[in-house]
PDB file of C-alpha atoms in Angstrom:
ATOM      1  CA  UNK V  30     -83.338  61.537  30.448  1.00  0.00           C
ATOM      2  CA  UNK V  31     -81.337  63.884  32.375  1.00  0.00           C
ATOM      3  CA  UNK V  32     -78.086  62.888  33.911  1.00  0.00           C
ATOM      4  CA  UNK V  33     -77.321  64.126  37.656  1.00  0.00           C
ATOM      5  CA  UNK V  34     -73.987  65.192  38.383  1.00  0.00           C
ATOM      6  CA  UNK V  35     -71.336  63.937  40.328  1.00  0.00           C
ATOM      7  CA  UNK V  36     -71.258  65.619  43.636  1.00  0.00           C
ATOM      8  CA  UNK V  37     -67.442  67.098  44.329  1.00  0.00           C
ATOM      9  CA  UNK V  38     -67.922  65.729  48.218  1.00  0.00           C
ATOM     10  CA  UNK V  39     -68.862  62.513  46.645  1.00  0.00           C
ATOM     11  CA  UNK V  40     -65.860  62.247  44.394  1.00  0.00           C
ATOM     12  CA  UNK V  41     -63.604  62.766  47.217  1.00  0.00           C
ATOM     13  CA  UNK V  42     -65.407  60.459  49.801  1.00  0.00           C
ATOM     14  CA  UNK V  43     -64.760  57.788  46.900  1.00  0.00           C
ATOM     15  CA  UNK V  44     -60.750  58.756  46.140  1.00  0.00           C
ATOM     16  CA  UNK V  45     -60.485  58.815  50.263  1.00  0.00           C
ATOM     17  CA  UNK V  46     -61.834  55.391  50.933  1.00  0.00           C
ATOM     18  CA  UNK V  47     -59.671  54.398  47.359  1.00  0.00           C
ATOM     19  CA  UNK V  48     -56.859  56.132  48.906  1.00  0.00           C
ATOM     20  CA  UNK V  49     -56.963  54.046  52.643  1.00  0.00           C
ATOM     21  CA  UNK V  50     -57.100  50.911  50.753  1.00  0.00           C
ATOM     22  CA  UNK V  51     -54.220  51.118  49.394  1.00  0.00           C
ATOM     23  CA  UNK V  52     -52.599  52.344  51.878  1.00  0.00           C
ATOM     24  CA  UNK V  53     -53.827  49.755  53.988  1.00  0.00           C
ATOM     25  CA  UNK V  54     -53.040  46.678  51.748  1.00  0.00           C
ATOM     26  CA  UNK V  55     -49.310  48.414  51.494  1.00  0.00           C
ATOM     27  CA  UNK V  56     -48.636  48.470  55.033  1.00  0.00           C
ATOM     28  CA  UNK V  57     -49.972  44.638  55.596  1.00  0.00           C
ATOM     29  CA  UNK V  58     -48.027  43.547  52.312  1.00  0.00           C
ATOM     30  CA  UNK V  59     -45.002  45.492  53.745  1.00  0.00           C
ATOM     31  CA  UNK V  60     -45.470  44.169  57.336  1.00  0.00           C
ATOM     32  CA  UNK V  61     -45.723  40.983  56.234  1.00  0.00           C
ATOM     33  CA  UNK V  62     -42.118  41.277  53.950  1.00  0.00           C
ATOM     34  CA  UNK V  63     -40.559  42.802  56.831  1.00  0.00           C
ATOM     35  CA  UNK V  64     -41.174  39.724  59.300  1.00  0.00           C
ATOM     36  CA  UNK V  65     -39.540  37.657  56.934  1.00  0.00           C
ATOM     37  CA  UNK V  66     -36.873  40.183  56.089  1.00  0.00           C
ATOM     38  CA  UNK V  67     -36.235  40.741  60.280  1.00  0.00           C
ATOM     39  CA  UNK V  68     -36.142  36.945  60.442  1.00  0.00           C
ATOM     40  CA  UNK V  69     -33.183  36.150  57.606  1.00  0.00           C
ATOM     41  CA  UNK V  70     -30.926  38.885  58.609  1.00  0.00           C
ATOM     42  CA  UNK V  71     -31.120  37.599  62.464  1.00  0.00           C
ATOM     43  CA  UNK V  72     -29.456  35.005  60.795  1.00  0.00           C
ATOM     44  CA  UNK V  73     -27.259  36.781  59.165  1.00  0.00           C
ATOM     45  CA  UNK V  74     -26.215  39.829  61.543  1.00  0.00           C
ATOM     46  CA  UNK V  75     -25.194  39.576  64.981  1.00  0.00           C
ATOM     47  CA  UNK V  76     -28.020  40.974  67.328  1.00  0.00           C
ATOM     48  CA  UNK V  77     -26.331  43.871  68.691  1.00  0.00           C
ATOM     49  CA  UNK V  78     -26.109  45.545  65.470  1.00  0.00           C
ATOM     50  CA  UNK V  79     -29.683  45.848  65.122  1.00  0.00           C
ATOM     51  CA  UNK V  80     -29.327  47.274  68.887  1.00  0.00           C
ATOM     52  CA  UNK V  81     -26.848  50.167  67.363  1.00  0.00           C
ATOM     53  CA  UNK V  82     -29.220  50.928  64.685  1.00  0.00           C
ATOM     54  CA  UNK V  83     -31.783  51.486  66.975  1.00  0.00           C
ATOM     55  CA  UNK V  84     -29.668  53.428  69.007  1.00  0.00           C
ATOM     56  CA  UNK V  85     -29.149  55.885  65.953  1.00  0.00           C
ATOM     57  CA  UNK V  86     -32.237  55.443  65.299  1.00  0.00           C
ATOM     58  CA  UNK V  87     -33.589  57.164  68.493  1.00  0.00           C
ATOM     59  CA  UNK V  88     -30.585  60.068  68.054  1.00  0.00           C
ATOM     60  CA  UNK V  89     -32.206  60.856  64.622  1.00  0.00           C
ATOM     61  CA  UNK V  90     -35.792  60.666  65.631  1.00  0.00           C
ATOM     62  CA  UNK V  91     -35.775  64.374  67.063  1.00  0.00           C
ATOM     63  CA  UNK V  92     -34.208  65.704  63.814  1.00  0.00           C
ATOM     64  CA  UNK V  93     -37.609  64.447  61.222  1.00  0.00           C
ATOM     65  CA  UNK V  94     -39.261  66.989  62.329  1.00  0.00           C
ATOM     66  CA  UNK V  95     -37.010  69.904  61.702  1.00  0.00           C
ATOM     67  CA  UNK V  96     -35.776  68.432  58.338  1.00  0.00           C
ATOM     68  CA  UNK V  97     -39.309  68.760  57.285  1.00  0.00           C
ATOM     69  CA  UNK V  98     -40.484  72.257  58.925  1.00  0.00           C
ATOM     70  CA  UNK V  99     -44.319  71.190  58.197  1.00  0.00           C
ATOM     71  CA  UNK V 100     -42.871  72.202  54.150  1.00  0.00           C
ATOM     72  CA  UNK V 101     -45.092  69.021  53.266  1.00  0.00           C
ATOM     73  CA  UNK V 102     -48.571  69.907  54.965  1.00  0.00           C
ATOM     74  CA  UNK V 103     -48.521  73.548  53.476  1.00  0.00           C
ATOM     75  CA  UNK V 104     -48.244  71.964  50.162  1.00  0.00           C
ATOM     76  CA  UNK V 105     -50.821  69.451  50.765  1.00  0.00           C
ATOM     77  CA  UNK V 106     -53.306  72.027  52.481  1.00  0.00           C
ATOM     78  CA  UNK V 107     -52.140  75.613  50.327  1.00  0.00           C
ATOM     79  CA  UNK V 108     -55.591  76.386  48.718  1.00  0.00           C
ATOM     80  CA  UNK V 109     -53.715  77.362  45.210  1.00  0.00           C
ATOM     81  CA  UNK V 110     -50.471  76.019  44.242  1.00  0.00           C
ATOM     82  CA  UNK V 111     -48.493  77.313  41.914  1.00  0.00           C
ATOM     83  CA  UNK V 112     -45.157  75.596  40.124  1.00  0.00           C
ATOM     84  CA  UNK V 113     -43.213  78.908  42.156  1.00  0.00           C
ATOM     85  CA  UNK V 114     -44.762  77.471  45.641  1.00  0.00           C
ATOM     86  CA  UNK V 115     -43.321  73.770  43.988  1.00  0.00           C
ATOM     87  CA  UNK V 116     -39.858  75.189  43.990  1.00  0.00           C
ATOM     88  CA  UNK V 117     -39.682  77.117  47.024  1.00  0.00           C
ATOM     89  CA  UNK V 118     -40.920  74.211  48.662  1.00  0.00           C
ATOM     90  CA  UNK V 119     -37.915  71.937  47.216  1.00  0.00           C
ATOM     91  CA  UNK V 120     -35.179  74.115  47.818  1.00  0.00           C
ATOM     92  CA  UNK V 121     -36.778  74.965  51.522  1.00  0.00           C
ATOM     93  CA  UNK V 122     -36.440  71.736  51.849  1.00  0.00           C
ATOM     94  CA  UNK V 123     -33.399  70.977  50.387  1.00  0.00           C
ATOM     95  CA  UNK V 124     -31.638  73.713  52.349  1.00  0.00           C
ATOM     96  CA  UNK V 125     -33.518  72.156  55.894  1.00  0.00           C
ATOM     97  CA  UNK V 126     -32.050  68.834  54.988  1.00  0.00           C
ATOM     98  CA  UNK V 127     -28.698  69.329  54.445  1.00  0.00           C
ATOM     99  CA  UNK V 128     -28.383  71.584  57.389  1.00  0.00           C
ATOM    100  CA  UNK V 129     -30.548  69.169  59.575  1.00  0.00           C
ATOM    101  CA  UNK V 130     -27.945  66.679  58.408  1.00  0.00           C
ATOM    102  CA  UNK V 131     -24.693  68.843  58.358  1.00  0.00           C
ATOM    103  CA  UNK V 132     -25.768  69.332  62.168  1.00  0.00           C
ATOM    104  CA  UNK V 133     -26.141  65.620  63.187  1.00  0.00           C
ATOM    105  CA  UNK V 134     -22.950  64.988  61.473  1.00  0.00           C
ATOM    106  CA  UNK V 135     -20.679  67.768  63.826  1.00  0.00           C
ATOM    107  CA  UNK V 136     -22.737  66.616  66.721  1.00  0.00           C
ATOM    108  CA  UNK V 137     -22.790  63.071  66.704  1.00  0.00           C
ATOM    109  CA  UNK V 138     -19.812  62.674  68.781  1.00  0.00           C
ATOM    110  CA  UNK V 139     -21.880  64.057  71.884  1.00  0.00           C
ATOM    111  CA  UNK V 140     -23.967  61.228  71.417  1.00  0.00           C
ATOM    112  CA  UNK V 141     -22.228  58.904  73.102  1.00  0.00           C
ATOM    113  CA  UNK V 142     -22.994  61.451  76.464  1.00  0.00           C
ATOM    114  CA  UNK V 143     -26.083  59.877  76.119  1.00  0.00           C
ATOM    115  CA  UNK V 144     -25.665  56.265  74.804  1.00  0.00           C
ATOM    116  CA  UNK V 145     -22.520  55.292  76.022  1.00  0.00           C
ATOM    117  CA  UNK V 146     -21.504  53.413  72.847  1.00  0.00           C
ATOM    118  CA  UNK V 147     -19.052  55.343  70.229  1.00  0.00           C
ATOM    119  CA  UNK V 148     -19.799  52.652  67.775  1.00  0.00           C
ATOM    120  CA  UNK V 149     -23.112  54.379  67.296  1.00  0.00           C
ATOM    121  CA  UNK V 150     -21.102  57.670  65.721  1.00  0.00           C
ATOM    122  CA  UNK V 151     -20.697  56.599  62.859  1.00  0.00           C
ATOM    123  CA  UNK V 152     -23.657  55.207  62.415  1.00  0.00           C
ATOM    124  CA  UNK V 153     -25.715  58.887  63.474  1.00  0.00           C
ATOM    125  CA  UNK V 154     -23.657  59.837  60.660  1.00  0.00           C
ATOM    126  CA  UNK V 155     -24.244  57.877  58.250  1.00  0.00           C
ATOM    127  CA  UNK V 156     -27.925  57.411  58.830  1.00  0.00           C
ATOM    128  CA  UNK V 157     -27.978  61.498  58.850  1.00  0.00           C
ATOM    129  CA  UNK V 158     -27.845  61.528  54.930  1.00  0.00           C
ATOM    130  CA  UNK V 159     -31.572  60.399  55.333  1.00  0.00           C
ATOM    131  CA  UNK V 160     -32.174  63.705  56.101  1.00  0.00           C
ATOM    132  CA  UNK V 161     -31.052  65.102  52.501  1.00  0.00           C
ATOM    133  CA  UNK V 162     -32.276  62.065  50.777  1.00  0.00           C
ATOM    134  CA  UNK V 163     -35.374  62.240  52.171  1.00  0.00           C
ATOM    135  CA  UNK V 164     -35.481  66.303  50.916  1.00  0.00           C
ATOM    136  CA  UNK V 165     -35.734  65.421  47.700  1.00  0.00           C
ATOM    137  CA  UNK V 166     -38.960  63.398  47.387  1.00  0.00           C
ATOM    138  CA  UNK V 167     -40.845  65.676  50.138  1.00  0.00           C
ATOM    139  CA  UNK V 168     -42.102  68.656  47.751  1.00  0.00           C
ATOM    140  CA  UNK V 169     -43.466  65.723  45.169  1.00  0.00           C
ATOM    141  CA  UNK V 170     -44.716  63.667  48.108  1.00  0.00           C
ATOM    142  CA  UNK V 171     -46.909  65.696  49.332  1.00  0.00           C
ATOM    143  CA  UNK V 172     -48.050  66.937  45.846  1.00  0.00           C
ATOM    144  CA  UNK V 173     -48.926  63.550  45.261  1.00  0.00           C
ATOM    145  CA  UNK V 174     -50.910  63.005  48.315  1.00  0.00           C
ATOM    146  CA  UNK V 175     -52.559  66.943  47.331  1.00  0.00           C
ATOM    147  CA  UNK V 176     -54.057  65.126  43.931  1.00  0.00           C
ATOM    148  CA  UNK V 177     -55.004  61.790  46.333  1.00  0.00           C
ATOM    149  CA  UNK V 178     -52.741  59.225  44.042  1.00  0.00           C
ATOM    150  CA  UNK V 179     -52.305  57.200  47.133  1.00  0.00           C
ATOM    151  CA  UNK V 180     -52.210  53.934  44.907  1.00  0.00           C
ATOM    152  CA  UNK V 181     -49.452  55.665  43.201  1.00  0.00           C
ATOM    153  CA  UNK V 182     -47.308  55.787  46.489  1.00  0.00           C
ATOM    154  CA  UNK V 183     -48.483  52.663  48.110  1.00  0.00           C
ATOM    155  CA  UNK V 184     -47.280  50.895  44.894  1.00  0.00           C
ATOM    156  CA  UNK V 185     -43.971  52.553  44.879  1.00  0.00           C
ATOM    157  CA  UNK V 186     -43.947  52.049  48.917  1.00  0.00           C
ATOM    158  CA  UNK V 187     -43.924  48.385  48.297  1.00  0.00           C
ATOM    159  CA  UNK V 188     -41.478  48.625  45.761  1.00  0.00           C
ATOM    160  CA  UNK V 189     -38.847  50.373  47.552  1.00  0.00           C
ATOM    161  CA  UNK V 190     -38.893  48.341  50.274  1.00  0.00           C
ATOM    162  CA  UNK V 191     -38.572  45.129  48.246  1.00  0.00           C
ATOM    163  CA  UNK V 192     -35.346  46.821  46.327  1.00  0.00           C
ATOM    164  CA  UNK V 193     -34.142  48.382  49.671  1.00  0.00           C
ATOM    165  CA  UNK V 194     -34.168  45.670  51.902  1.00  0.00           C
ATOM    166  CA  UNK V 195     -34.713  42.709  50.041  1.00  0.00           C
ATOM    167  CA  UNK V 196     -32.032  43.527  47.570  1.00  0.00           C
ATOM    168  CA  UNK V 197     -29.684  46.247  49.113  1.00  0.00           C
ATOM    169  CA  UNK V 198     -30.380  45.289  52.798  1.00  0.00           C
ATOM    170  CA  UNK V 199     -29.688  40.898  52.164  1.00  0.00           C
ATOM    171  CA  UNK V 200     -27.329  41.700  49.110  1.00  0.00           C
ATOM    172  CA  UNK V 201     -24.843  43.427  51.784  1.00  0.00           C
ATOM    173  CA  UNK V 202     -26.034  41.506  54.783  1.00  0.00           C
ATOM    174  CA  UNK V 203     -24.992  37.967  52.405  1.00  0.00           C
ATOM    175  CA  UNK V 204     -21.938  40.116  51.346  1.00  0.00           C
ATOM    176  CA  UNK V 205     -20.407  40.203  54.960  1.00  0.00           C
ATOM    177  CA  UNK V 206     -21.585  44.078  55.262  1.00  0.00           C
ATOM    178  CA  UNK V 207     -22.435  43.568  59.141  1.00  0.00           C
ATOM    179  CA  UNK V 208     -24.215  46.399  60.465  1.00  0.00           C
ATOM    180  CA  UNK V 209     -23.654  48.627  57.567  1.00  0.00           C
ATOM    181  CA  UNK V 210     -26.036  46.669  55.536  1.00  0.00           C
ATOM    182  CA  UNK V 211     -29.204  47.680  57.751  1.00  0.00           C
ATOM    183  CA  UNK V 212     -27.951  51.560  57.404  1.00  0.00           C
ATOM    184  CA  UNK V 213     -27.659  50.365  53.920  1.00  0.00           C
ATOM    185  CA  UNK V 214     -31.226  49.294  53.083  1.00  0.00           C
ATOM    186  CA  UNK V 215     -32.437  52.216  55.404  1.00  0.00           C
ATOM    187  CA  UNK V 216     -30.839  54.705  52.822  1.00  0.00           C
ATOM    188  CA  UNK V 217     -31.686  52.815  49.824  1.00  0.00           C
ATOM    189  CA  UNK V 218     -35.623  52.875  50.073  1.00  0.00           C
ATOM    190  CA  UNK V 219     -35.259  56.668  50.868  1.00  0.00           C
ATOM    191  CA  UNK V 220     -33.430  57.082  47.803  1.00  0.00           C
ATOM    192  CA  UNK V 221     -36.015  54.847  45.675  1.00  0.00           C
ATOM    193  CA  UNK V 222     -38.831  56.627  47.055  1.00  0.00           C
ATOM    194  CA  UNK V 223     -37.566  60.332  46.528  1.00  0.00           C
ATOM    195  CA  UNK V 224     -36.544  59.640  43.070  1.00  0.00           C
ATOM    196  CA  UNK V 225     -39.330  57.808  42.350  1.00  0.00           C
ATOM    197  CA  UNK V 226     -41.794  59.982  43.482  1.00  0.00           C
ATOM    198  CA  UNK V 227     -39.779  63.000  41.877  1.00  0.00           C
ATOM    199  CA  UNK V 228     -39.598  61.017  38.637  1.00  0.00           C
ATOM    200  CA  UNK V 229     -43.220  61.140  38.642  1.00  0.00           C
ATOM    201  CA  UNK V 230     -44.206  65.240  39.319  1.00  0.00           C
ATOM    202  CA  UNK V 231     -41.199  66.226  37.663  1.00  0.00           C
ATOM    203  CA  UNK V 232     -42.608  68.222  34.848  1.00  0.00           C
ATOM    204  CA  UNK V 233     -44.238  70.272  37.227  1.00  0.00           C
ATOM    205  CA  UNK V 234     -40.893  71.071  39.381  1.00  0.00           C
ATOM    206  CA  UNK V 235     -38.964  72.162  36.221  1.00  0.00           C
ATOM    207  CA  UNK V 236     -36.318  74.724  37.046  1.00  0.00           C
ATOM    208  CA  UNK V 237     -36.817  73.604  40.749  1.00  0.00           C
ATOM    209  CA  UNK V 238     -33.449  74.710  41.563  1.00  0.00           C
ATOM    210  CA  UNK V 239     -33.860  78.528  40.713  1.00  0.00           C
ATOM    211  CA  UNK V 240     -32.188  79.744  44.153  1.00  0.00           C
ATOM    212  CA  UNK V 241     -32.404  83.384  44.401  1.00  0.00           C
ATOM    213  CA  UNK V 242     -34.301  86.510  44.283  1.00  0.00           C
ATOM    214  CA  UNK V 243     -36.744  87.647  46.834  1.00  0.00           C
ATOM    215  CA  UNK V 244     -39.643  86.231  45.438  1.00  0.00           C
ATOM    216  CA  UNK V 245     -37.914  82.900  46.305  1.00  0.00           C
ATOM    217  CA  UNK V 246     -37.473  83.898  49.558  1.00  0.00           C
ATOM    218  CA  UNK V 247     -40.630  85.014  50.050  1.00  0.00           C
ATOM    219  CA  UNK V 248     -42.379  81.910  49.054  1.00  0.00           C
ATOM    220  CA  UNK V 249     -40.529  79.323  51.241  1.00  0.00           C
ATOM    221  CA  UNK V 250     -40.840  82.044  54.141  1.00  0.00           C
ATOM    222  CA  UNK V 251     -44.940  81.648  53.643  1.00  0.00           C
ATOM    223  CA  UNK V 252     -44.943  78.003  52.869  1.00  0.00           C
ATOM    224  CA  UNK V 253     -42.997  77.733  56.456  1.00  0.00           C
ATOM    225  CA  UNK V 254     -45.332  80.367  58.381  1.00  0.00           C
ATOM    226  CA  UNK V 255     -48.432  78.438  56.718  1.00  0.00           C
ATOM    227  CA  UNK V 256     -47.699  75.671  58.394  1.00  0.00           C
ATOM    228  CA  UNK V 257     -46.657  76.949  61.298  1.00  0.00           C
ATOM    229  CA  UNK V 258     -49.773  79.390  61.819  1.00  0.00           C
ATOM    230  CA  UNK V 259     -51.777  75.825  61.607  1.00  0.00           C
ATOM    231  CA  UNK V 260     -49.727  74.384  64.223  1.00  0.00           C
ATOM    232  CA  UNK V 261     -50.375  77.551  66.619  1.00  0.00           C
ATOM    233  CA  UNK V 262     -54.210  77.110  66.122  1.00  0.00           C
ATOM    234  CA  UNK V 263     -54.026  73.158  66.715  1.00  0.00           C
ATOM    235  CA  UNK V 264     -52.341  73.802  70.089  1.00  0.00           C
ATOM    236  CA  UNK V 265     -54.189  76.945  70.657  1.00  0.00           C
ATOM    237  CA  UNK V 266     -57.761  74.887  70.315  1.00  0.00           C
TER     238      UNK V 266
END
């Protein structure tokens, strides 16, 4: 008796549909912890500082996008990928997020042109570290979501949040933190998930940090124009 072989298109129909499951019963099971999460802090925080963090929130917004370059989506759609394309991609995006950030930080001043609030200055600035914390876990990210281990990051998605917010975010909130424990808990699952998620492709992003040499350069240069050239042609069509 004569066995047929798994299809490839088959296998990844069934680690898709595996893959919006979880994602799906994360987002619920975090939706559902953030209700109750919104509804004790209102009772612990004054409204308008969840009005300033929104406010910040809304400054930052137009920096995500140029923290990230598309760095992520080349990795995830790069037809080979070598451990050299791994650490371009982390110091590209190291380097994007500490400049993305280093510019928030001069310029948050000139957001209160906008807002008319200068409490929300700080804040901007504060909330701009994102920006590097958030560098760290992209290149693993989207590796991750290259090999389809979406349980894998719904899991730690869950987790995160419940450290973040239910223990950073109420710890300070309890703690007489005021606003600063919302930019608190907003940091804190960033920081979970990078490390987490770097914790777990780490082997493969050994010597990640080899700055230098134009093979370096040329690498992050490609991973940037790769995603860039797919940009073009989704506009384009």
């Amino acid at each position: 008796m004569t066995t047929t072989p798994t299809k490839p298109h088959t296998t990844l129909g069934a680690a898709a549909l595996r893959g919006i499951k979880w994602t799906t019963a994360a987002a619920v099971l975090t939706a559902v912890m953030q209700v109750g999460y919104t509804a004790i802090m209102a009772r612990l925080l004054d409204p308008a500082a969840f009005g300033l963090v929104a406010l910040a929130g809304v400054v930052l917004r137009f920096g995500g996008y140029f923290a990230e370059m598309g760095l992520g989506h080349a990795i995830v759609q790069r037809p080979q990928l070598s451990n050299n394309d791994l650490r371009a991609s982390f110091t590209a995006s190291l380097l994007l997020g500490l400049g993305v950030a280093g510019i928030f930080w001069a310029l948050a001043p000139l957001s209160v042109l906008v807002l008319k609030n200068p409490a929300v200055v700080p804040l901007v600035r504060a909330l701009a570290l994102g920006f590097i914390i958030a560098s760290v876990g992209l290149t693993a990210t989207s590796v991750l979501r290259r090999d389809m281990r979406f349980d894998v990051l719904a899991k730690l998605e869950v987790v995160a949040y419940v450290l973040a917010y239910g223990g950073v975010g109420l710890g300070s909130a309890w703690a007489g933190a005021g606003v600063w424990s919302l930019v608190a808990a907003s940091l804190a699952q960033q920081l979970i998930s990078g490390l987490g998620v770097y914790a777990l492709v780490r082997t493969q992003m050994a010597g990640k940090l080899a700055i230098g040499g134009k093979s370096m350069g040329g690498r992050m240069a490609s991973l940037v124009a790769d995603e860039l050239g797919v940009d073009a042609l989704v506009c384009l069509g």
